[in-house]
Backbone as a chain_set.jsonl record, in Angstrom:
{"seq": "MNYLNTHILQYISINEERLLSLADFFEERTYNKKEILMKEGELCKEKFFICKGCVQTCFTKTNGVVQTVEFSLENWWATDFNAFSKGIKSQYTIQAIEKTVVMVLSAEHQERLLKEFPEMERYFHLVFQRAYAATQHRIRLLYELSREELFENFVRQYPAFVQRVPQYLLASFLGFTPEYLSKLRKKHIS", "coords": {"N": [[0.936, -1.099, -0.023], [2.177, 1.167, 0.416], [3.409, 2.08, -1.979], [1.126, 2.885, -3.477], [0.045, 4.769, -1.685], [2.104, 6.745, -1.794], [2.025, 7.285, -4.483], [-0.612, 8.459, -4.613], [-0.271, 10.795, -3.024], [1.203, 12.325, -4.736], [-0.57, 13.521, -6.345], [-2.785, 14.469, -4.899], [-3.859, 16.231, -1.943], [-4.038, 14.811, 1.252], [-4.822, 13.932, 4.565], [-2.862, 12.169, 6.891], [-4.131, 10.188, 8.417], [-6.542, 9.688, 7.067], [-5.426, 8.893, 4.645], [-4.134, 6.433, 5.45], [-6.464, 5.037, 5.924], [-7.313, 4.303, 3.635], [-6.393, 1.799, 2.781], [-8.264, -0.151, 3.554], [-9.994, -0.518, 1.377], [-8.485, -1.703, -0.533], [-6.926, -4.589, -1.946], [-3.933, -6.513, -1.704], [-2.118, -8.281, -4.067], [-0.092, -10.871, -5.65], [1.361, -11.659, -8.526], [2.669, -14.325, -10.532], [5.159, -14.482, -13.206], [3.737, -14.537, -16.419], [1.224, -15.171, -15.483], [-2.363, -14.728, -15.297], [-4.126, -11.734, -14.829], [-6.525, -10.676, -15.472], [-9.077, -11.807, -17.604], [-9.766, -11.837, -21.099], [-13.208, -11.494, -22.166], [-14.306, -12.286, -19.72], [-16.166, -11.008, -17.034], [-15.524, -7.709, -16.047], [-14.465, -6.641, -13.069], [-12.574, -5.416, -11.587], [-9.71, -3.284, -11.013], [-6.153, -2.591, -11.384], [-3.486, -1.462, -9.503], [-0.19, -1.056, -10.252], [2.421, -2.189, -8.265], [4.879, -3.189, -8.118], [6.596, -4.53, -10.802], [5.353, -5.609, -14.027], [2.862, -5.624, -16.382], [0.962, -6.66, -19.331], [-1.537, -5.463, -21.501], [-3.698, -6.941, -23.59], [-5.304, -8.364, -26.496], [-7.0, -10.99, -28.487], [-6.762, -11.233, -31.856], [-9.068, -11.838, -34.568], [-7.759, -13.681, -36.146], [-6.273, -15.11, -34.522], [-3.952, -14.002, -33.547], [-2.165, -12.554, -30.958], [-2.568, -9.306, -29.851], [-0.736, -6.797, -28.322], [-1.767, -3.961, -26.551], [-1.043, -2.189, -24.596], [1.534, -1.643, -22.053], [1.896, -1.807, -18.552], [3.62, -0.445, -16.122], [5.362, 0.019, -12.781], [3.526, 2.261, -10.834], [1.292, 2.626, -12.602], [-2.044, 2.336, -13.606], [-4.126, -0.575, -14.417], [-6.515, -2.061, -16.376], [-9.606, -3.062, -18.154], [-10.772, -0.301, -18.985], [-13.184, 0.667, -19.927], [-15.005, -1.527, -19.753], [-14.801, -1.919, -17.066], [-15.969, 0.417, -16.044], [-18.459, 0.136, -16.988], [-19.402, -2.302, -15.988], [-19.26, -4.683, -17.604], [-18.313, -7.425, -19.743], [-14.768, -7.894, -20.239], [-12.773, -6.765, -22.945], [-10.151, -7.322, -23.116], [-7.254, -9.126, -22.132], [-5.206, -9.226, -19.179], [-1.985, -9.615, -18.448], [0.812, -10.79, -16.365], [4.007, -9.892, -16.961], [6.383, -10.139, -15.819], [7.158, -11.195, -12.448], [4.743, -9.808, -10.447], [3.532, -7.217, -8.25], [0.473, -6.056, -7.132], [-2.08, -3.642, -6.164], [-5.374, -4.184, -5.606], [-8.442, -2.936, -6.645], [-11.746, -3.25, -6.364], [-14.849, -2.863, -8.253], [-16.988, -2.574, -6.597], [-15.797, -1.797, -4.196], [-14.562, 0.529, -5.095], [-16.88, 2.203, -5.61], [-17.753, 2.663, -2.941], [-15.4, 3.727, -1.833], [-15.183, 6.243, -3.233], [-17.449, 7.523, -2.289], [-16.877, 7.752, 0.492], [-14.367, 9.029, 0.38], [-14.161, 11.679, -1.098], [-12.192, 13.201, -2.167], [-10.612, 11.445, -3.618], [-11.746, 11.291, -6.082], [-10.684, 13.283, -7.477], [-7.997, 12.546, -7.485], [-8.209, 10.188, -9.164], [-9.212, 11.33, -11.471], [-7.021, 13.102, -12.202], [-5.022, 11.182, -12.564], [-6.026, 9.603, -14.692], [-6.428, 11.318, -16.634], [-3.921, 12.148, -17.346], [-3.01, 9.614, -18.322], [-4.686, 9.227, -20.471], [-3.811, 11.268, -22.07], [-1.373, 10.385, -22.714], [-1.993, 8.056, -24.207], [-3.15, 9.406, -26.372], [-0.976, 10.72, -27.402], [0.611, 8.567, -28.165], [-0.956, 7.447, -30.248], [-0.846, 9.428, -32.049], [1.899, 9.324, -32.633], [1.984, 6.82, -33.921], [0.644, 7.362, -36.335], [2.273, 9.36, -37.347], [5.109, 8.749, -37.507], [7.685, 6.833, -39.055], [8.019, 3.312, -39.193], [10.624, 2.687, -38.366], [11.348, 4.93, -37.047], [9.431, 5.135, -35.12], [10.198, 2.869, -33.459], [12.812, 3.873, -32.715], [12.178, 6.162, -31.255], [10.626, 4.944, -29.194], [12.637, 3.464, -27.894], [14.459, 5.565, -27.023], [12.75, 7.016, -25.445], [12.068, 5.092, -23.356], [14.252, 3.485, -22.362], [15.114, 1.669, -20.217], [12.776, 0.042, -19.983], [12.614, -1.34, -22.489], [14.508, -3.307, -22.021], [13.271, -4.818, -20.182], [11.009, -6.131, -21.205], [10.028, -8.937, -23.205], [11.062, -9.569, -26.598], [9.136, -10.263, -28.4], [6.836, -9.463, -27.349], [7.233, -6.584, -27.248], [7.387, -6.246, -29.956], [4.688, -6.972, -30.768], [3.331, -4.817, -29.429], [4.317, -2.568, -30.763], [3.447, -3.095, -33.287], [4.883, -4.656, -34.988], [6.58, -7.503, -36.709], [8.248, -10.043, -34.962], [10.669, -10.608, -36.198], [11.171, -8.461, -37.818], [11.506, -6.554, -35.806], [13.784, -7.519, -34.634], [15.763, -7.069, -36.556], [15.617, -4.237, -36.611], [16.609, -3.787, -33.977], [19.215, -4.797, -34.309], [20.311, -2.929, -36.243], [20.101, -0.741, -34.75], [21.771, -1.079, -32.643], [24.132, -1.414, -33.902]], "CA": [[0.008, -0.028, 0.015], [2.924, 2.242, 0.459], [3.463, 2.578, -3.306], [-0.009, 3.53, -3.855], [-0.034, 6.008, -0.852], [3.08, 7.644, -2.38], [1.442, 7.932, -5.713], [-1.84, 9.391, -4.383], [0.179, 12.087, -2.583], [1.752, 13.03, -5.855], [-1.681, 14.085, -6.975], [-3.798, 15.315, -4.039], [-3.527, 16.37, -0.506], [-4.996, 14.132, 2.126], [-4.256, 13.864, 5.812], [-2.272, 10.87, 6.983], [-5.055, 9.362, 8.906], [-7.341, 9.434, 5.89], [-4.572, 8.133, 3.592], [-3.988, 5.156, 5.903], [-7.69, 4.398, 5.885], [-7.657, 3.822, 2.184], [-6.04, 0.403, 2.726], [-9.38, -1.006, 3.785], [-10.533, -0.736, 0.09], [-7.615, -2.379, -1.563], [-6.395, -5.948, -1.615], [-2.662, -6.767, -2.474], [-1.937, -9.54, -4.705], [1.255, -10.995, -6.192], [1.156, -12.63, -9.667], [3.992, -14.818, -11.209], [5.375, -14.301, -14.74], [2.674, -15.031, -17.355], [-0.064, -15.311, -14.726], [-3.404, -13.809, -15.837], [-4.823, -10.956, -13.723], [-7.938, -10.553, -16.054], [-9.163, -12.583, -18.929], [-10.825, -11.265, -22.056], [-14.508, -12.323, -22.056], [-14.923, -12.34, -18.409], [-16.825, -9.824, -16.417], [-14.523, -6.913, -15.525], [-14.958, -6.109, -11.889], [-11.435, -4.945, -10.851], [-8.588, -2.567, -11.548], [-5.021, -2.955, -10.741], [-2.427, -0.541, -9.44], [1.098, -1.815, -10.254], [3.364, -1.723, -7.271], [6.115, -3.728, -8.66], [6.502, -5.39, -11.936], [4.884, -5.153, -15.406], [1.715, -6.3, -17.167], [0.607, -6.407, -20.742], [-2.915, -5.506, -21.826], [-3.825, -7.53, -24.955], [-6.52, -9.088, -27.103], [-6.764, -11.981, -29.517], [-7.364, -11.048, -33.087], [-9.799, -12.988, -35.198], [-6.792, -14.593, -36.911], [-5.632, -15.909, -33.395], [-2.652, -13.439, -33.06], [-2.462, -11.771, -29.694], [-2.065, -7.92, -29.9], [-0.559, -6.007, -27.14], [-2.178, -2.651, -26.675], [-0.424, -1.338, -23.658], [2.236, -2.15, -20.993], [1.766, -0.959, -17.378], [4.779, -0.697, -15.104], [5.134, 0.662, -11.525], [2.733, 3.472, -10.675], [0.285, 2.755, -13.467], [-3.229, 1.471, -13.382], [-4.427, -1.411, -15.57], [-7.832, -2.683, -16.595], [-10.358, -2.625, -19.362], [-11.481, 0.851, -18.334], [-14.634, 0.772, -20.408], [-15.759, -2.628, -19.166], [-14.935, -1.69, -15.491], [-17.0, 1.485, -15.673], [-20.028, -0.309, -17.341], [-19.706, -3.592, -15.505], [-19.494, -5.613, -18.62], [-17.12, -8.403, -19.912], [-13.6, -7.181, -20.778], [-12.283, -7.069, -24.174], [-8.787, -7.475, -22.977], [-6.503, -9.874, -21.134], [-4.056, -8.599, -18.519], [-1.051, -10.82, -17.928], [2.014, -10.423, -15.835], [5.225, -10.129, -17.965], [7.303, -10.645, -14.718], [6.446, -11.227, -11.068], [4.015, -8.415, -10.333], [2.712, -6.92, -7.057], [-0.51, -5.09, -7.272], [-3.136, -3.354, -5.287], [-6.572, -4.39, -6.385], [-9.677, -2.171, -6.383], [-12.912, -3.826, -7.027], [-15.767, -1.934, -8.611], [-17.856, -2.273, -5.405], [-15.034, -1.073, -3.325], [-14.45, 1.931, -5.729], [-17.899, 2.988, -5.262], [-17.632, 3.078, -1.404], [-14.251, 4.706, -1.734], [-15.402, 7.6, -3.782], [-18.293, 8.289, -1.286], [-16.324, 8.111, 1.684], [-13.307, 9.884, 0.233], [-14.453, 12.455, -2.331], [-10.857, 13.619, -2.725], [-10.08, 10.438, -4.521], [-12.319, 11.586, -7.368], [-9.605, 14.186, -8.093], [-6.852, 11.624, -7.841], [-8.492, 9.379, -10.373], [-9.36, 12.322, -12.565], [-5.748, 13.457, -12.689], [-4.231, 10.031, -13.12], [-6.568, 9.093, -15.979], [-6.268, 12.449, -17.693], [-2.396, 11.798, -17.733], [-3.004, 8.283, -19.105], [-5.425, 9.486, -21.751], [-2.749, 12.172, -22.93], [-0.16, 9.408, -23.28], [-2.518, 7.329, -25.24], [-3.258, 10.318, -27.552], [0.304, 10.962, -27.915], [1.17, 7.239, -28.803], [-1.674, 7.303, -31.404], [-0.207, 10.39, -33.034], [3.195, 8.817, -33.158], [1.759, 5.709, -34.819], [0.357, 7.931, -37.705], [3.264, 10.397, -37.85], [6.466, 8.208, -37.601], [7.854, 5.6, -39.855], [8.229, 2.178, -38.204], [11.935, 2.643, -37.767], [11.283, 6.169, -36.066], [8.641, 4.637, -33.884], [11.138, 2.051, -32.528], [13.892, 4.697, -32.132], [11.517, 7.004, -30.298], [10.318, 4.127, -27.957], [13.823, 3.19, -27.191], [14.827, 6.8, -26.343], [11.793, 7.432, -24.16], [11.944, 4.065, -22.443], [15.333, 2.508, -22.519], [15.044, 0.603, -19.322], [11.651, -0.756, -20.269], [13.087, -2.137, -23.61], [15.319, -4.29, -21.483], [12.378, -5.643, -19.359], [9.824, -6.683, -22.037], [10.494, -9.755, -24.185], [11.152, -8.863, -27.955], [7.977, -10.567, -29.2], [5.777, -8.566, -26.857], [7.464, -5.357, -27.711], [7.075, -6.22, -31.462], [3.398, -6.857, -30.836], [2.944, -3.542, -28.982], [4.697, -1.662, -31.94], [2.822, -3.513, -34.495], [5.918, -5.337, -35.903], [6.792, -8.833, -36.415], [9.497, -10.211, -34.068], [11.727, -10.609, -36.969], [11.407, -7.012, -38.21], [11.993, -5.85, -34.562], [15.077, -8.001, -34.509], [16.519, -6.325, -37.564], [15.879, -2.897, -36.126], [17.535, -3.659, -32.882], [20.637, -5.067, -34.614], [20.651, -1.756, -36.697], [20.267, 0.384, -33.736], [23.03, -1.448, -31.736], [25.462, -1.181, -34.764]], "C": [[0.802, 1.276, 0.077], [3.266, 2.948, -0.872], [2.309, 3.373, -3.757], [-0.291, 4.798, -3.088], [1.045, 7.089, -1.553], [2.526, 8.247, -3.7], [0.212, 8.788, -5.464], [-1.253, 10.766, -3.935], [0.84, 12.988, -3.617], [0.75, 13.865, -6.594], [-2.605, 15.014, -6.129], [-3.167, 15.358, -2.63], [-4.575, 15.603, 0.357], [-4.124, 13.828, 3.378], [-3.855, 12.407, 6.043], [-3.235, 9.81, 7.505], [-5.986, 8.756, 7.868], [-6.589, 8.582, 4.927], [-4.478, 6.723, 4.167], [-5.333, 4.299, 5.881], [-7.976, 3.783, 4.633], [-7.374, 2.336, 1.979], [-7.167, -0.527, 2.882], [-10.134, -1.322, 2.313], [-9.78, -1.49, -0.929], [-7.219, -3.752, -0.918], [-4.998, -6.18, -2.427], [-2.671, -8.146, -2.796], [-0.64, -9.567, -5.376], [0.866, -12.018, -7.429], [2.561, -13.002, -10.206], [3.894, -14.414, -12.74], [4.306, -15.116, -15.522], [1.393, -15.42, -16.671], [-0.997, -14.168, -15.196], [-4.079, -13.003, -14.552], [-6.3, -10.806, -14.13], [-8.028, -11.052, -17.364], [-10.206, -11.917, -19.833], [-12.169, -12.188, -22.146], [-15.005, -12.586, -20.638], [-15.374, -10.934, -17.857], [-15.633, -8.975, -15.732], [-15.021, -6.212, -14.204], [-13.824, -5.462, -10.956], [-10.41, -4.088, -11.693], [-7.358, -2.751, -10.762], [-3.941, -1.803, -10.67], [-1.113, -1.289, -9.315], [2.066, -1.18, -9.272], [4.817, -1.928, -7.785], [5.847, -4.589, -9.805], [5.974, -4.79, -13.217], [3.892, -6.094, -15.849], [1.544, -5.887, -18.501], [-0.963, -6.421, -20.797], [-3.044, -5.847, -23.284], [-5.148, -8.091, -25.276], [-6.205, -9.981, -28.083], [-7.487, -11.589, -30.714], [-8.14, -12.207, -33.629], [-9.021, -14.065, -35.904], [-5.905, -15.366, -35.813], [-4.326, -15.18, -32.866], [-3.125, -12.52, -31.885], [-1.726, -10.333, -30.07], [-1.948, -7.252, -28.691], [-0.933, -4.574, -27.467], [-1.493, -1.695, -25.674], [0.425, -2.16, -22.619], [1.887, -1.205, -19.748], [2.892, -1.389, -16.371], [4.399, -0.071, -13.824], [4.499, 1.96, -11.613], [1.623, 3.692, -11.756], [-0.93, 1.842, -13.081], [-3.523, 0.685, -14.569], [-5.818, -2.004, -15.314], [-8.435, -2.411, -17.879], [-11.216, -1.473, -18.783], [-12.921, 0.996, -18.684], [-15.427, -0.327, -19.788], [-15.891, -2.448, -17.764], [-16.017, -0.717, -15.21], [-18.441, 0.966, -15.926], [-20.311, -1.638, -16.582], [-19.949, -4.6, -16.389], [-18.232, -6.448, -18.844], [-16.018, -7.608, -20.65], [-13.304, -7.727, -22.092], [-10.799, -7.323, -24.21], [-8.334, -8.43, -21.938], [-5.475, -9.033, -20.564], [-3.264, -9.643, -18.074], [0.182, -10.254, -17.5], [3.24, -10.813, -16.732], [6.384, -10.557, -17.071], [6.513, -10.661, -13.446], [6.135, -9.787, -10.799], [3.297, -8.297, -9.099], [1.649, -5.853, -7.432], [-1.448, -4.822, -6.324], [-4.464, -3.398, -6.08], [-7.803, -3.68, -5.813], [-10.821, -2.752, -7.065], [-13.915, -2.729, -7.292], [-16.723, -1.5, -7.419], [-17.117, -1.523, -4.394], [-14.711, 0.395, -3.801], [-15.625, 2.789, -5.332], [-18.062, 3.499, -3.732], [-16.526, 4.013, -1.204], [-14.552, 6.167, -2.057], [-16.49, 8.305, -2.902], [-17.879, 8.639, -0.107], [-15.083, 9.077, 1.687], [-13.326, 10.595, -1.122], [-13.181, 13.027, -3.019], [-10.221, 12.768, -3.6], [-10.661, 10.531, -5.985], [-11.267, 12.425, -8.176], [-8.403, 13.393, -8.46], [-7.101, 10.904, -9.161], [-8.619, 10.218, -11.709], [-7.985, 12.625, -13.086], [-4.863, 12.374, -13.302], [-4.723, 9.623, -14.579], [-6.417, 10.073, -17.031], [-4.755, 12.247, -18.174], [-2.415, 10.67, -18.651], [-3.545, 8.572, -20.476], [-4.509, 10.377, -22.653], [-1.808, 11.297, -23.462], [-0.724, 8.611, -24.314], [-2.748, 8.219, -26.558], [-2.005, 10.486, -28.269], [0.825, 9.725, -28.681], [0.319, 7.149, -30.111], [-1.073, 8.295, -32.56], [1.041, 9.916, -33.521], [3.025, 7.755, -34.256], [1.327, 6.265, -36.357], [1.497, 8.823, -38.294], [4.667, 9.888, -38.224], [6.573, 7.01, -38.439], [7.945, 4.508, -38.697], [9.534, 2.249, -37.575], [11.999, 3.894, -36.671], [10.502, 5.755, -34.878], [9.416, 3.918, -32.873], [12.135, 3.022, -31.922], [13.28, 5.647, -31.084], [11.172, 6.238, -29.033], [11.616, 3.887, -27.116], [14.45, 4.461, -26.458], [13.982, 7.126, -25.285], [11.808, 6.433, -23.165], [12.987, 2.994, -22.469], [15.373, 1.328, -21.531], [13.9, -0.477, -19.542], [11.978, -1.71, -21.413], [13.773, -3.448, -23.171], [14.482, -5.277, -20.698], [11.445, -6.463, -19.972], [10.504, -7.568, -23.108], [10.323, -9.232, -25.643], [9.833, -9.063, -28.544], [6.845, -9.71, -28.615], [6.023, -7.082, -27.346], [7.21, -5.196, -29.259], [5.528, -6.091, -31.577], [2.792, -5.473, -30.461], [3.221, -2.479, -30.135], [4.077, -1.917, -33.271], [3.71, -4.115, -35.533], [5.847, -6.766, -35.723], [8.199, -8.897, -35.632], [10.795, -10.19, -34.942], [12.237, -9.24, -37.399], [11.996, -6.289, -36.949], [13.5, -6.197, -34.414], [16.046, -7.242, -35.349], [16.695, -4.851, -37.165], [16.717, -2.761, -34.934], [18.954, -3.974, -33.174], [21.211, -3.703, -35.357], [20.89, -0.763, -35.772], [21.413, 0.167, -32.801], [24.308, -1.033, -32.598], [25.888, 0.345, -34.718]], "O": [[0.254, 2.353, -0.158], [3.398, 4.17, -0.938], [2.473, 4.433, -4.36], [-0.778, 5.782, -3.646], [0.67, 8.237, -1.793], [2.556, 9.449, -3.966], [0.064, 9.812, -6.13], [-1.705, 11.799, -4.429], [1.013, 14.192, -3.43], [1.095, 14.773, -7.351], [-3.085, 16.072, -6.536], [-2.203, 14.693, -2.25], [-5.787, 15.745, 0.194], [-2.933, 13.528, 3.294], [-4.447, 11.505, 5.45], [-3.169, 8.656, 7.084], [-6.193, 7.545, 7.788], [-7.136, 7.595, 4.435], [-4.736, 5.801, 3.394], [-5.316, 3.069, 5.828], [-8.775, 2.852, 4.527], [-7.996, 1.681, 1.142], [-7.079, -1.65, 2.385], [-10.811, -2.343, 2.192], [-10.272, -1.869, -1.991], [-7.187, -3.999, 0.287], [-4.958, -6.045, -3.65], [-3.095, -9.044, -2.069], [-0.067, -8.52, -5.679], [0.166, -13.018, -7.267], [3.467, -12.176, -10.318], [2.871, -14.107, -13.352], [4.07, -16.287, -15.225], [0.524, -15.991, -17.331], [-0.645, -13.013, -15.435], [-4.464, -13.542, -13.515], [-7.197, -10.806, -13.287], [-7.172, -10.787, -18.209], [-11.297, -11.517, -19.428], [-12.137, -13.418, -22.189], [-16.111, -13.1, -20.472], [-14.908, -9.878, -18.285], [-14.865, -9.524, -14.942], [-15.873, -5.325, -14.243], [-14.052, -5.058, -9.816], [-10.318, -4.211, -12.915], [-7.441, -3.045, -9.569], [-3.558, -1.26, -11.706], [-0.929, -2.07, -8.381], [2.469, -0.019, -9.329], [5.7, -1.073, -7.854], [4.885, -5.357, -9.764], [6.133, -3.595, -13.464], [4.072, -7.303, -15.7], [1.964, -4.78, -18.84], [-1.602, -7.291, -20.205], [-2.547, -5.113, -24.137], [-6.008, -8.268, -24.412], [-5.108, -9.832, -28.622], [-8.718, -11.578, -30.697], [-7.947, -13.363, -33.254], [-9.504, -15.155, -36.21], [-4.982, -16.116, -36.133], [-3.692, -15.636, -31.915], [-4.184, -11.894, -31.846], [-0.571, -10.243, -30.487], [-2.946, -7.091, -27.988], [-0.511, -4.018, -28.481], [-1.4, -0.496, -25.937], [0.047, -3.297, -22.333], [1.632, -0.011, -19.906], [3.003, -2.526, -15.912], [3.255, 0.361, -13.685], [4.915, 2.762, -12.45], [1.068, 4.787, -11.84], [-0.838, 0.825, -12.393], [-3.237, 1.137, -15.678], [-6.193, -2.374, -14.202], [-7.904, -1.629, -18.667], [-12.258, -1.706, -18.17], [-13.76, 1.388, -17.873], [-16.52, -0.038, -19.302], [-16.943, -2.755, -17.203], [-16.859, -0.903, -14.332], [-19.413, 1.282, -15.24], [-21.473, -2.043, -16.571], [-20.797, -5.441, -16.09], [-17.204, -6.207, -18.211], [-16.285, -6.791, -21.531], [-13.509, -8.903, -22.391], [-10.246, -7.525, -25.291], [-8.994, -8.545, -20.906], [-4.882, -8.205, -21.256], [-3.738, -10.536, -17.372], [0.667, -9.314, -18.13], [3.393, -11.958, -17.157], [7.279, -11.27, -17.526], [5.37, -10.209, -13.376], [6.906, -8.83, -10.868], [2.474, -9.166, -8.81], [2.001, -4.829, -8.018], [-1.724, -5.749, -5.563], [-4.618, -2.718, -7.095], [-8.137, -3.829, -4.638], [-10.864, -2.747, -8.295], [-13.858, -1.708, -6.607], [-17.154, -0.356, -7.271], [-17.702, -0.659, -3.741], [-14.613, 1.324, -3.0], [-15.478, 3.896, -4.814], [-18.461, 4.627, -3.445], [-16.661, 5.003, -0.486], [-14.249, 7.114, -1.33], [-16.469, 9.529, -2.776], [-18.313, 9.649, 0.449], [-14.766, 9.772, 2.653], [-12.667, 10.221, -2.092], [-13.129, 13.279, -4.222], [-9.331, 13.198, -4.334], [-10.138, 9.945, -6.933], [-11.055, 12.24, -9.375], [-7.847, 13.513, -9.552], [-6.329, 10.996, -10.116], [-8.202, 9.838, -12.804], [-7.74, 12.446, -14.279], [-4.136, 12.539, -14.281], [-3.939, 9.359, -15.49], [-6.29, 9.734, -18.208], [-4.496, 12.199, -19.377], [-1.843, 10.775, -19.736], [-2.955, 8.218, -21.497], [-4.482, 10.205, -23.872], [-1.43, 11.432, -24.625], [-0.046, 8.421, -25.324], [-2.538, 7.749, -27.676], [-1.909, 10.422, -29.494], [1.423, 9.869, -29.748], [0.93, 6.756, -31.104], [-0.881, 7.966, -33.73], [1.32, 10.046, -34.713], [3.704, 7.729, -35.283], [1.645, 5.665, -37.384], [1.644, 8.997, -39.503], [5.34, 10.45, -39.088], [5.627, 6.228, -38.532], [7.944, 4.788, -37.499], [9.664, 1.934, -36.392], [12.618, 3.808, -35.611], [10.894, 6.01, -33.739], [9.385, 4.197, -31.674], [12.306, 3.011, -30.703], [13.929, 5.879, -30.064], [11.37, 6.743, -27.927], [11.675, 4.067, -25.9], [14.92, 4.319, -25.329], [14.467, 7.513, -24.222], [11.563, 6.823, -22.023], [12.706, 1.801, -22.576], [15.618, 0.181, -21.905], [14.073, -1.674, -19.316], [11.614, -2.879, -21.29], [13.657, -4.498, -23.803], [14.876, -6.431, -20.537], [11.039, -7.466, -19.385], [11.396, -7.114, -23.824], [9.401, -8.441, -25.842], [9.343, -8.131, -29.182], [5.97, -9.276, -29.365], [5.084, -6.43, -27.804], [6.864, -4.115, -29.737], [5.046, -5.255, -32.341], [1.848, -5.019, -31.109], [2.384, -1.612, -30.387], [4.149, -1.131, -34.215], [3.422, -4.123, -36.73], [5.212, -7.279, -34.802], [9.064, -8.022, -35.664], [11.864, -9.804, -34.469], [13.42, -8.901, -37.369], [12.916, -5.484, -37.091], [14.341, -5.346, -34.126], [17.084, -6.808, -34.848], [17.769, -4.278, -37.348], [17.467, -1.794, -34.799], [19.849, -3.532, -32.454], [22.376, -3.358, -35.159], [21.808, 0.041, -35.933], [21.964, 1.111, -32.233], [25.293, -0.457, -32.137], [26.891, 0.724, -35.323]]}, "num_chains": 1, "name": "protein.A"}
């Protein structure tokens, strides 16, 4: 809970007693590498704050290929936000890429949390505003940059991340084949 508390304090002011009371609404869980946090097609009732580790959010295309749409590292939230807000089945699977520790907030607990701690509305608003801005930026880069420039930009912005994520997942995220990404990496290293 310490990771989440630190994150909350970066966005809002809340006294220590109230901050510590937030723990009642969350459950800490640990997932091993490749373990599923949420499965595509199942009712989405939870969202996950990443304390340690990394997860991928993905879906399976009609041709059976798994498409990664995002990665979430420490201090990011992950879920199918549309499904969570509507209480419907998820269109995405969330899977641990490495051993991952999360704080889980259920839809039921979130409803109570927001009633008892209205300041958390501001926290979520600011966090998701930042996440939405990042998504918009990523979409612009997809349209604006060549495939090679997209890779170079990603490596420049997230050098440590590139080392943590398996190449085939990074290729899926960038919309490349693993073979094409391998060629770009070799060219980039040379």
